[in-house]
Coordinates of C-alpha atoms in Angstrom, one line a residue:
X6 CA -64.6 17.3 -63.9
X7 CA -64.3 17.7 -60.1
X8 CA -62.7 15.3 -57.8
X9 CA -64.8 14.4 -54.8
X10 CA -62.2 15.5 -52.2
X11 CA -63.2 19.1 -52.4
X12 CA -66.9 18.8 -51.8
X13 CA -67.7 17.9 -48.2
X14 CA -70.1 19.8 -46.0
X15 CA -68.3 21.1 -43.0
X16 CA -69.4 21.1 -39.4
X17 CA -69.1 24.9 -39.0
X18 CA -68.2 28.1 -40.8
X19 CA -64.7 27.9 -39.3
X20 CA -64.3 24.3 -40.4
X21 CA -65.5 25.4 -43.9
X22 CA -62.9 28.1 -44.2
X23 CA -60.2 25.8 -43.0
X24 CA -61.3 23.2 -45.5
X25 CA -61.2 25.8 -48.3
X26 CA -57.7 26.7 -47.4
X27 CA -56.8 23.0 -47.3
X28 CA -58.4 22.4 -50.7
X29 CA -56.5 25.3 -52.3
X30 CA -53.2 24.0 -50.8
X31 CA -53.9 20.5 -52.2
X32 CA -54.6 22.0 -55.6
X33 CA -51.4 23.9 -55.5
X34 CA -49.1 21.4 -53.9
X35 CA -50.6 17.9 -54.4
X36 CA -52.5 17.2 -57.5
X37 CA -51.1 20.2 -59.3
X38 CA -47.5 20.0 -58.0
X39 CA -45.5 22.4 -55.8
X40 CA -45.4 26.0 -56.6
X41 CA -42.1 27.9 -56.8
X42 CA -43.2 30.6 -54.4
X43 CA -43.6 33.1 -57.2
X44 CA -45.6 36.2 -56.3
X45 CA -49.2 36.5 -57.4
X46 CA -49.3 38.8 -60.5
X47 CA -50.7 42.3 -59.8
X48 CA -53.5 41.8 -62.4
X49 CA -54.9 39.0 -60.2
X50 CA -54.5 41.0 -57.0
X51 CA -56.5 43.8 -58.6
X52 CA -59.5 41.6 -59.2
X53 CA -62.7 42.5 -57.4
X54 CA -65.9 40.6 -56.4
X55 CA -68.3 40.3 -59.3
X56 CA -71.5 42.5 -59.1
X57 CA -75.0 41.4 -58.1
X58 CA -74.3 38.3 -56.0
X59 CA -77.5 36.2 -55.7
X60 CA -79.1 35.7 -52.3
X61 CA -78.8 32.5 -50.3
X62 CA -81.6 30.0 -50.3
X63 CA -84.4 31.0 -48.0
X64 CA -86.2 29.0 -45.4
X65 CA -89.4 29.3 -47.4
X66 CA -87.7 27.4 -50.2
X67 CA -86.5 24.8 -47.8
X68 CA -90.1 24.3 -46.5
X69 CA -91.1 23.7 -50.1
X70 CA -88.3 21.1 -50.4
X71 CA -89.5 19.3 -47.3
X72 CA -93.1 19.3 -48.7
X73 CA -91.9 17.9 -52.0
X74 CA -89.9 15.2 -50.2
X75 CA -93.0 14.2 -48.3
X76 CA -95.0 13.9 -51.5
X77 CA -92.3 11.7 -53.0
X78 CA -92.2 9.6 -49.9
X79 CA -95.9 9.0 -50.2
X80 CA -95.5 8.1 -53.9
X81 CA -92.7 5.7 -53.1
X82 CA -94.5 4.0 -50.2
X83 CA -92.0 5.3 -47.6
X84 CA -93.0 6.3 -44.1
X85 CA -89.9 8.5 -43.5
X86 CA -86.4 9.2 -44.6
X87 CA -83.3 9.4 -42.3
X88 CA -80.4 11.6 -43.0
X89 CA -77.1 12.3 -41.2
X90 CA -74.8 15.3 -41.5
X91 CA -74.0 16.2 -45.1
X92 CA -75.3 18.0 -48.2
X93 CA -78.8 16.6 -48.1
X94 CA -79.3 17.7 -44.5
X95 CA -78.1 21.1 -45.4
X96 CA -80.4 21.1 -48.5
X97 CA -83.5 20.4 -46.5
X98 CA -83.0 22.2 -43.2
X99 CA -79.8 24.2 -43.5
X100 CA -78.2 22.4 -40.6
X101 CA -74.5 21.5 -40.8
X102 CA -73.2 18.8 -38.4
X103 CA -69.9 17.0 -38.7
X104 CA -69.7 13.2 -38.8
X105 CA -68.3 11.2 -35.9
X106 CA -69.0 7.9 -34.3
X107 CA -71.9 9.6 -32.4
X108 CA -74.8 9.8 -34.8
X109 CA -76.7 13.1 -35.2
X110 CA -79.7 12.3 -37.4
X111 CA -82.7 14.0 -39.1
X112 CA -85.9 12.2 -39.5
X113 CA -88.3 13.5 -42.1
X114 CA -91.6 11.6 -42.0
X115 CA -94.0 11.4 -44.9
X116 CA -96.6 13.1 -42.6
X117 CA -96.1 15.1 -39.5
X118 CA -93.3 17.0 -37.8
X119 CA -89.6 16.6 -38.4
X120 CA -87.4 15.3 -35.6
X121 CA -83.7 15.3 -34.8
X122 CA -81.8 12.6 -32.9
X123 CA -78.8 14.0 -31.0
X124 CA -76.2 12.9 -28.4
X125 CA -77.6 14.1 -25.1
X126 CA -74.5 16.1 -24.2
X127 CA -74.9 18.0 -27.6
X128 CA -78.5 18.8 -27.0
X129 CA -78.0 22.5 -26.3
X130 CA -75.7 23.0 -29.3
X131 CA -78.2 21.1 -31.4
X132 CA -81.1 23.4 -30.3
X133 CA -79.0 26.4 -31.4
X134 CA -78.8 25.2 -35.0
X135 CA -81.9 23.1 -35.7
X136 CA -84.8 24.4 -37.8
X137 CA -88.4 23.6 -38.6
X138 CA -89.1 21.7 -35.4
X139 CA -88.3 21.7 -31.7
X140 CA -88.5 17.9 -31.5
X141 CA -85.0 16.7 -30.4
X142 CA -84.7 13.1 -29.2
X143 CA -81.5 12.6 -27.2
X144 CA -79.5 9.5 -26.3
X145 CA -76.9 9.0 -23.6
X146 CA -73.5 7.5 -24.3
X147 CA -74.6 4.0 -23.1
X148 CA -77.9 4.0 -25.2
X149 CA -78.7 3.1 -28.8
X150 CA -79.3 6.2 -30.9
X151 CA -81.3 4.2 -33.4
X152 CA -83.8 3.4 -30.7
X153 CA -84.6 7.1 -30.6
X154 CA -85.3 7.0 -34.4
X155 CA -87.7 4.1 -33.8
X156 CA -89.5 6.3 -31.2
X157 CA -90.0 9.0 -33.8
X158 CA -91.3 6.5 -36.3
X159 CA -93.8 5.2 -33.7
X160 CA -94.9 8.7 -32.8
X161 CA -95.5 9.5 -36.5
X162 CA -97.5 6.3 -37.0
X163 CA -95.0 4.8 -39.5
X164 CA -93.3 2.2 -37.2
X165 CA -93.9 -0.6 -39.7
X166 CA -93.5 1.3 -43.0
X167 CA -90.5 1.3 -45.3
X168 CA -87.8 3.7 -44.1
X169 CA -85.4 5.4 -46.5
X170 CA -81.8 6.1 -45.7
X171 CA -79.7 8.3 -48.0
X172 CA -77.0 6.5 -49.9
X173 CA -74.3 8.4 -48.0
X174 CA -75.6 7.4 -44.6
X175 CA -72.9 5.2 -43.1
X176 CA -73.4 1.4 -42.9
X177 CA -73.3 1.2 -39.1
X178 CA -76.3 3.6 -38.9
X179 CA -78.3 1.9 -41.6
X180 CA -77.6 -1.5 -40.2
X181 CA -78.4 -0.3 -36.6
X182 CA -81.7 1.1 -37.8
X183 CA -82.6 -2.2 -39.5
X184 CA -81.9 -4.1 -36.2
X185 CA -83.7 -1.5 -34.1
X186 CA -86.8 -1.6 -36.3
X187 CA -87.1 -5.2 -37.4
X188 CA -90.7 -4.7 -38.5
X189 CA -89.7 -2.0 -41.0
X190 CA -87.7 -2.4 -44.2
X191 CA -84.8 -0.1 -44.6
X192 CA -84.3 1.0 -48.3
X193 CA -82.4 3.6 -50.2
X194 CA -84.0 7.1 -50.0
X195 CA -82.4 8.1 -53.4
X196 CA -85.8 8.4 -55.2
X197 CA -86.7 11.1 -52.6
X198 CA -83.4 12.9 -52.1
X199 CA -82.3 12.8 -55.7
X200 CA -85.9 13.4 -56.7
X201 CA -85.8 16.7 -54.9
X202 CA -82.2 17.8 -55.5
X203 CA -82.0 17.0 -59.3
X204 CA -84.5 19.7 -60.1
X205 CA -83.1 23.1 -59.4
X206 CA -85.1 26.2 -58.6
X207 CA -84.5 29.6 -60.1
X208 CA -82.7 30.6 -56.9
X209 CA -80.4 27.6 -57.1
X210 CA -79.6 28.2 -60.8
X211 CA -78.8 31.8 -59.9
X212 CA -76.2 30.7 -57.4
X213 CA -74.8 28.1 -59.8
X214 CA -74.5 30.9 -62.4
X215 CA -72.6 33.2 -60.1
X216 CA -70.2 30.4 -59.1
X217 CA -69.5 29.7 -62.7
X218 CA -69.0 33.4 -63.4
X219 CA -66.4 33.6 -60.7
X220 CA -64.6 30.5 -61.9
X221 CA -64.4 31.7 -65.5
X222 CA -63.1 35.1 -64.4
X223 CA -60.4 33.4 -62.3
X224 CA -59.4 31.1 -65.2
X225 CA -59.1 34.1 -67.5
X226 CA -56.8 35.8 -64.9
X227 CA -54.7 32.6 -64.6
X228 CA -54.3 31.9 -68.2
X229 CA -53.4 35.5 -69.0
X230 CA -50.4 35.2 -66.8
X231 CA -48.8 32.1 -68.3
X232 CA -45.0 32.2 -68.4
X233 CA -42.4 29.7 -69.5
X234 CA -40.9 27.7 -66.6
X235 CA -43.8 28.2 -64.2
X236 CA -45.0 25.1 -62.4
X237 CA -48.5 23.7 -62.4
X238 CA -48.6 24.8 -58.7
X239 CA -47.7 28.4 -59.7
X240 CA -50.7 28.5 -62.0
X241 CA -53.0 26.8 -59.5
X242 CA -51.9 29.3 -56.8
X243 CA -52.7 32.3 -59.1
X244 CA -56.2 30.9 -59.9
X245 CA -57.0 30.2 -56.2
X246 CA -55.8 33.7 -55.4
X247 CA -58.2 35.1 -58.0
X248 CA -61.0 33.1 -56.3
X249 CA -60.1 34.8 -53.0
X250 CA -60.0 38.2 -54.6
X251 CA -63.6 37.7 -55.7
X252 CA -64.7 36.4 -52.3
X253 CA -65.0 32.7 -53.1
X254 CA -63.1 29.6 -52.2
X255 CA -62.4 26.6 -54.4
X256 CA -59.8 24.5 -56.1
X257 CA -58.2 24.0 -59.4
X258 CA -56.3 21.1 -61.1
X259 CA -53.6 22.1 -63.5
X260 CA -51.7 19.9 -66.0
X261 CA -49.1 20.7 -68.7
X262 CA -48.0 18.7 -71.8
X263 CA -48.4 15.0 -71.8
X264 CA -50.0 15.0 -68.3
X265 CA -53.1 16.7 -69.7
X266 CA -54.1 13.2 -70.9
X267 CA -54.6 12.2 -67.2
X268 CA -58.3 13.1 -66.5
X269 CA -57.5 14.1 -63.0
X270 CA -54.0 15.3 -63.5
X271 CA -50.7 13.8 -62.4
X272 CA -48.5 14.1 -59.2
X273 CA -45.4 14.6 -61.4
X274 CA -43.8 18.0 -61.1
X275 CA -44.3 20.0 -64.3
X276 CA -42.8 23.1 -65.8
X277 CA -44.4 24.9 -68.6
X278 CA -42.6 24.8 -72.0
X279 CA -43.4 26.4 -75.3
X280 CA -45.9 24.3 -77.2
X281 CA -47.3 22.6 -74.1
X282 CA -51.0 21.9 -73.9
X283 CA -52.4 23.6 -70.7
X284 CA -55.4 22.3 -68.9
X285 CA -57.2 23.8 -65.9
X286 CA -60.2 22.2 -64.2
X287 CA -62.5 22.7 -61.2
X288 CA -64.4 25.5 -59.6
X289 CA -65.7 27.3 -56.5
X290 CA -68.6 27.2 -54.1
X291 CA -71.1 30.1 -53.7
X292 CA -73.8 29.9 -51.1
X293 CA -73.2 26.2 -51.1
X294 CA -73.5 25.8 -54.9
X295 CA -70.7 24.5 -57.0
X296 CA -69.1 25.3 -60.4
X297 CA -67.0 23.1 -62.7
X298 CA -65.2 24.3 -65.7
X299 CA -62.3 23.0 -67.8
X300 CA -60.3 25.0 -70.3
X301 CA -57.6 23.6 -72.5
X302 CA -55.3 25.7 -74.6
X303 CA -51.7 25.7 -75.8
X304 CA -48.8 27.9 -74.5
X305 CA -47.4 29.2 -77.7
X306 CA -48.4 28.2 -81.2
X307 CA -50.5 25.0 -81.4
X308 CA -49.5 22.3 -83.8
X309 CA -51.8 21.0 -86.5
X310 CA -52.3 17.8 -84.5
X311 CA -53.2 19.7 -81.3
X312 CA -55.7 21.8 -83.3
X313 CA -57.3 18.9 -85.0
X314 CA -57.9 17.0 -81.8
X315 CA -59.1 20.2 -80.0
X316 CA -61.6 20.9 -82.8
X317 CA -62.9 17.3 -82.6
X318 CA -63.4 17.7 -78.8
X319 CA -65.3 21.0 -79.4
X320 CA -67.5 19.2 -81.9
X321 CA -68.2 16.4 -79.4
X322 CA -69.1 18.9 -76.6
X323 CA -71.5 20.7 -79.0
X324 CA -73.1 17.4 -80.0
X325 CA -73.8 16.6 -76.3
X326 CA -75.3 20.0 -75.8
X327 CA -77.5 19.7 -78.9
X328 CA -78.7 16.2 -77.6
X329 CA -79.6 17.5 -74.1
X330 CA -83.2 18.3 -74.9
X331 CA -86.1 17.9 -72.4
X332 CA -87.4 14.3 -72.7
X333 CA -84.2 12.9 -74.0
X334 CA -82.4 10.2 -72.0
X335 CA -79.2 10.9 -70.2
X336 CA -77.5 8.0 -72.1
X337 CA -78.4 9.6 -75.5
X338 CA -76.4 12.7 -74.6
X339 CA -73.3 10.5 -73.9
X340 CA -73.9 8.6 -77.1
X341 CA -74.0 11.8 -79.1
X342 CA -70.7 13.0 -77.9
X343 CA -69.0 9.6 -78.1
X344 CA -70.2 9.1 -81.7
X345 CA -68.3 12.2 -82.8
X346 CA -65.1 10.9 -81.2
X347 CA -65.4 7.3 -82.3
X348 CA -66.3 8.3 -85.9
X349 CA -63.0 10.1 -86.0
X350 CA -61.2 6.8 -85.3
X351 CA -60.8 7.0 -81.5
X352 CA -62.0 4.5 -79.0
X353 CA -64.4 2.6 -79.2
X354 CA -66.1 2.8 -75.9
X355 CA -63.8 3.9 -73.1
X356 CA -60.7 2.8 -74.9
X357 CA -57.8 5.2 -75.0
X358 CA -56.9 7.0 -77.2
X359 CA -60.5 8.2 -76.9
X360 CA -63.1 9.3 -74.4
X361 CA -62.2 7.4 -71.2
X362 CA -65.1 8.5 -69.0
X363 CA -68.8 9.6 -69.1
X364 CA -69.7 12.8 -70.9
X365 CA -71.0 14.6 -67.8
X366 CA -72.3 14.5 -64.3
X367 CA -75.0 16.2 -62.3
X368 CA -74.0 19.3 -60.3
X369 CA -75.6 21.4 -57.6
X370 CA -74.7 21.6 -53.9
X371 CA -72.3 18.8 -54.6
X372 CA -69.8 19.0 -57.4
X373 CA -70.9 15.5 -58.5
X374 CA -74.5 14.6 -57.9
X375 CA -77.4 12.9 -59.6
X376 CA -77.6 12.1 -62.4
X377 CA -75.0 11.3 -65.2
X378 CA -74.6 11.5 -68.9
X379 CA -73.6 7.9 -69.2
X380 CA -74.5 4.7 -71.2
X381 CA -77.3 2.8 -69.5
X382 CA -78.8 5.8 -67.8
X383 CA -82.3 6.1 -69.2
X384 CA -83.3 9.0 -66.9
X385 CA -85.2 11.6 -68.9
X386 CA -84.1 15.2 -68.9
X387 CA -86.4 17.6 -67.2
X388 CA -86.3 21.4 -66.8
X389 CA -84.2 22.4 -63.8
X390 CA -81.7 19.6 -64.2
X391 CA -78.0 20.7 -64.2
X392 CA -75.0 18.9 -65.7
X393 CA -71.4 19.2 -66.8
X394 CA -70.8 18.7 -70.5
X395 CA -67.3 17.4 -70.7
X396 CA -66.3 14.8 -73.2
X397 CA -62.5 14.3 -73.4
X398 CA -60.0 13.0 -75.8
X399 CA -57.1 11.4 -74.0
X400 CA -54.0 10.3 -75.8
X401 CA -51.5 9.0 -73.3
X402 CA -47.9 10.0 -73.9
X403 CA -49.0 12.9 -76.1
X404 CA -51.7 15.2 -74.6
X405 CA -55.4 15.3 -73.6
X406 CA -58.1 17.8 -74.6
X407 CA -61.1 18.3 -72.4
X408 CA -63.6 21.2 -72.7
X409 CA -66.1 21.5 -69.9
X410 CA -69.0 23.9 -69.4
X411 CA -72.0 23.2 -67.2
X412 CA -75.6 23.5 -68.5
X413 CA -79.1 23.5 -67.2
X414 CA -82.3 22.2 -68.9
X415 CA -85.0 24.7 -69.7
X416 CA -88.5 23.9 -71.2
X417 CA -87.1 25.0 -74.6
X418 CA -83.8 23.2 -74.4
X419 CA -80.3 23.3 -72.7
X420 CA -78.6 26.5 -71.7
X421 CA -74.9 26.9 -70.8
X422 CA -73.8 28.7 -67.7
X423 CA -70.6 29.6 -69.5
X424 CA -69.9 30.1 -73.2
X425 CA -67.7 27.3 -74.6
X426 CA -64.2 28.1 -75.8
X427 CA -64.2 29.3 -79.5
X428 CA -60.8 28.0 -80.5
X429 CA -57.6 26.3 -79.2
X430 CA -55.9 29.7 -79.0
X431 CA -59.0 31.5 -77.7
X432 CA -60.1 29.7 -74.5
X433 CA -62.7 32.3 -73.7
X434 CA -65.6 33.6 -75.7

């Protein structure tokens, strides 16, 4: 279960590295408490990059994405979609551009050539990074950038068609577009953007697999170095060091004892004691693709109560996996996991003690993306869709158990990226 703070597309490679350091610091000193400054164990410093890293996504695959988006636009009756800097712009054209009050936009028409809209003084930098077109419309500081979008729409013959804007496009841009193109209707582009991004290619799944492999190896390294008195920041620092040793950047949230009942951890300082439940959650990015794993175990000998609840959680995770068949609805997966938990006397619904959140979320270039295993979501599962499988049993004041592994849908059924934990005292298969 990611938190959204760690998944933003950066304006440049330098900014991306800085953000990765910031995220690791936040994991070690904010959400996971302040570390004691203990040295990183030698076993973690000895870790090496994993073999056979997958290749980045190619421009040929991006061209196919653009073509699919154009087909979906035609099906949805859209003349074009408009994106600003963020994951979807990276997904379609591999351009990263930071957000500011000066819009830098990508227009993908249902037919015809793509176009970019850029501040005039940024034109030369824009031409260094743009792909799949040379059409850059510039606007001066005293001009309306959305008027340039309207120019593109007119040139592509869709000036009066519906125009889709991604859900993450900021309001002032969507509102400005509606005012600049009063004869058009501005609508959400989600059927196009999500329609493309929800279905992963073999290359995307390979990158997701590698990110998950790195995360699992780092978690193993971290949990093999538990010691009494360490802070949650110490453990987080060890795991993020393991990420670095393997050539990746990422974050981890760590909780001990009663604080494991908080789904996203606690700001309270924690020191590990014998008998504490230990929970670690989060992941890394590889070639822009994210992982998300949670492991929950006990430091020392687990009690009968801890074991009983852990085993129930494992049963719920397995029920969700079994339900995640092609053609099944997303809500049916949530219902399968939730039934296991409520049948044991927890809940009902989101009531705690019980399962306080959805069973899983989509994952890909963003840690959380379309779509979710949640009640009311009747989206049917298709091959290529990727999700987290993470029901949780939270018991405030006592402990929480969450087991999380990501899966992808194949024509013959679901497949885990990582093997689930076998037992409370055996967090790795």
